[in-house]
Amino acid sequence: NIRVIPWFEYGLMVPPHCSIARQHPDLLTLDLHGNIQRIQSANGQKDPNAWLNPCHDRVRKFIVDLIADVVNRYPIAGIQLDDHFAFPVEMGYDQFTQQLFQQSSRIAWDEWRTMQLTALLNQIVSAVKSIRRDCIISISPNPLSFSKSRYLLDWQKWCDLGLVDELVLQVYRDRLDVFTREITKPEVRSIQLKITTLIGILTGLKTRSIDTNTIESQVNSIINHQFSGYACFFYETLFNERLLPLPVTRSRQQLIDIFK
C-alpha cells in the first residue's frame, strides 16, 4: 500500500565528463564566459555539474522520452522533479540560446528563460498524462523567491497552470521560527488550498547531523499547519548512525515518536 514515485533528482544537470556532455557539447548551455560549469552567483563557488539546455529541442525530447519511458515501463504512482529541474540564472549565454532569444518578441531575458523551462514541463506533463492519466506530477523545489531568482523556476505559475498535482517544498532550515515562517508564506498557503502540499525537511547530510528534537519539532509544525505530509532528506541520515562529524543515535522509540 505504498506509492512508488521515481525521483528524477538530477533534472537538467549532467556531470561535465559524462558521455552526453562529451559527445554532445552543443546540447549544454554556457555561462557568460563560455563555461559549461557556472560560477554560482549566490556563493561564488564553481558548480561541479554542467547543464543541459532546456531551450534545445533535442534536450527536450531526451528528457521527455526518458520520463515517459519510465511511466510506460513500470506501475508507478507518479514522477517527481526537484530543484535541479531548473535553468540556472547564470546560464543561457551560448550562441544557440542567444540567437533563439533574439528571434523572440520583446520580453525580459529572465522571463523568457523561465518560459522555456515551463514549456519543457508542459511537454513532460502532456507525455506522461497521455500514457497514464492518473500519474501524479510531483515537484520538489526550493522556496519561491530563491527558485525564481536563482533557478528561473516559477513553481507557483506551474501550479496555477494546472501542470502540477503535488508540491513537496524543500524547507531545509535549522531554526524552528525560520522554518515555520517559510512554510506559512502566502504563496505556500495559497497552493496548499489547491493541490496536495507536503514539506521537505532536512534530517541530515553525510557530513552534517541533525538532532532528533529539531526533526520532531519541524514535523509537529507541519502537522499543526495541516499540510498533507512531509518528506525527509534523506533516509540514510535518519536511520544510519555512521555520520560525520558526530554520529546521531536514534532509538526505535524516538523514530516512532516522531512519525506517530
Coordinates of N, CA and C in Angstrom, one line a residue, residues 204-210 237 241-248:
G204 N 19.5 15.5 7.8 CA 20.9 15.4 7.9 C 21.6 15.2 6.6
L205 N 22.9 15.5 6.5 CA 23.7 15.1 5.4 C 24.8 14.2 5.9
K206 N 25.6 13.6 5.0 CA 26.6 12.7 5.5 C 27.7 13.4 6.3
T207 N 27.8 14.7 6.1 CA 28.8 15.5 6.9 C 28.2 16.5 7.9
R208 N 26.9 16.3 8.0 CA 26.2 17.2 8.9 C 24.9 16.6 9.5
S209 N 25.0 16.3 10.8 CA 23.9 15.6 11.5 C 22.9 16.6 12.0
I210 N 21.7 16.2 12.1 CA 20.5 17.0 12.6 C 20.0 16.2 13.9
T237 N 20.5 9.5 6.7 CA 20.9 10.3 7.8 C 19.8 10.2 8.9
E241 N 23.6 5.5 11.5 CA 24.3 6.3 12.6 C 25.7 6.6 12.2
R242 N 26.2 6.1 11.1 CA 27.6 6.4 10.7 C 27.8 7.7 10.0
L243 N 27.6 8.8 10.8 CA 27.6 10.1 10.2 C 28.8 11.0 10.8
L244 N 29.2 11.9 10.0 CA 30.2 12.9 10.5 C 29.6 14.3 10.6
P245 N 30.1 15.1 11.5 CA 31.3 14.9 12.4 C 31.0 14.0 13.6
L246 N 29.7 13.9 14.0 CA 29.3 13.1 15.1 C 28.1 12.2 14.7
P247 N 28.2 11.0 15.1 CA 27.1 10.1 14.8 C 25.8 10.5 15.7
V248 N 24.7 10.3 15.1 CA 23.4 10.6 15.9 C 22.7 9.2 16.1

